[in-house]
Every structure is written in structure tokens, then in C-alpha cells.
Coordinates of C-alpha atoms in Angstrom, one line a residue:
M16 CA 38.9 20.3 15.6
N17 CA 39.6 23.2 17.8
T18 CA 36.7 24.3 19.9
P19 CA 36.5 27.7 21.7
T20 CA 37.0 27.6 25.4
P21 CA 34.1 29.2 27.3
A22 CA 34.7 31.7 30.0
F23 CA 33.9 30.3 33.4
T24 CA 32.7 32.6 36.1
D25 CA 32.7 30.4 39.2
A26 CA 33.9 27.0 40.5
A27 CA 30.5 25.4 39.8
T28 CA 30.8 26.0 36.1
A29 CA 34.5 25.4 35.7
P30 CA 35.6 22.1 34.2
T31 CA 37.4 19.5 36.3
P32 CA 41.3 19.6 36.0
Y33 CA 41.1 16.4 33.9
A34 CA 38.5 17.9 31.5
A35 CA 40.5 21.2 31.3
G36 CA 43.7 19.2 30.4
L37 CA 41.8 17.1 27.9
S38 CA 40.6 20.2 26.1
E39 CA 44.1 21.8 26.1
G40 CA 45.6 18.6 24.8
R41 CA 43.1 18.3 22.0
A42 CA 43.6 21.9 21.0
D43 CA 47.4 21.5 21.0
A44 CA 47.3 18.3 19.0
A45 CA 45.3 20.1 16.4
T46 CA 47.4 23.2 16.1
V47 CA 50.9 22.7 17.4
S48 CA 53.8 20.6 16.2
A49 CA 54.7 17.2 17.8
T50 CA 58.0 18.6 19.1
V51 CA 56.2 21.4 20.9
T52 CA 53.5 19.1 22.3
A53 CA 56.2 16.7 23.6
A54 CA 57.9 19.6 25.4
R55 CA 54.6 20.9 26.8
S56 CA 53.6 17.4 27.9
A57 CA 56.8 16.9 29.8
W58 CA 56.5 20.4 31.5
I59 CA 52.8 19.8 32.3
S60 CA 53.5 16.3 33.8
E61 CA 56.2 17.8 36.0
F62 CA 54.7 21.0 37.2
T63 CA 50.9 20.9 37.1
D64 CA 48.0 19.1 38.8
P65 CA 48.3 15.3 38.1
A66 CA 44.7 15.2 36.9
F67 CA 45.3 18.0 34.4
A68 CA 48.5 16.3 33.2
E69 CA 46.6 13.0 32.7
G70 CA 43.9 14.8 30.8
Y71 CA 46.4 16.7 28.7
R72 CA 48.2 13.5 27.7
A73 CA 44.9 11.8 26.8
G74 CA 43.8 14.9 24.8
L75 CA 46.9 14.7 22.6
T76 CA 45.7 11.3 21.2
F77 CA 42.0 11.6 21.7
D78 CA 40.9 12.4 18.2
N79 CA 43.2 9.8 16.7
D80 CA 42.0 7.2 19.2
L81 CA 38.4 8.0 18.5
E82 CA 38.9 7.7 14.7
R83 CA 40.7 4.4 15.1
V84 CA 37.8 3.0 17.2
L85 CA 35.2 4.2 14.8
R86 CA 37.0 2.7 11.8
T87 CA 37.4 -0.6 13.6
R88 CA 33.7 -0.7 14.5
L89 CA 32.8 0.1 10.9
G90 CA 35.2 -2.5 9.6
R91 CA 37.4 0.0 7.7
P92 CA 41.2 -0.1 7.7

């Protein structure tokens, strides 16, 4: 699920670095190959804000983790 990123006009409406990374990670996981996301994740971990990098890594697995939790709660394999 790739959601459009809104345009932020000032710091008050901009997402936190973690939220921005989470959004980028989710978008990449949905649209880019695993090889590319692994390379981006390594680059992001090395050269960006630590909170953004943590959010990005979480975003790569967010949808799969959510689906697994919901299946477990509903008793489905």
C-alpha cells in the first residue's frame, strides 16, 4: 500500500524523522526489490539521522508484521 506523501510547508506540520523514515520504508517495501531495499537500508543506517534510519528499517517490515499480528489474533495461519 503506497500512500502519497503530503507536502509540508513548515516544521510544525512536518513528520518526525522516525515517521518520515517509516513512511519511506513502507513505500520502498511495496515498490522496490529486496536487493535495492537492503542497499538503501545500509546507506540510510550509515549516513542519515538515526531516528530516520530506525523508522526506515521498521517500515520495511511494517505491513508484514501487522498482517502477522492480525492473523495471530484472528487464529489464522
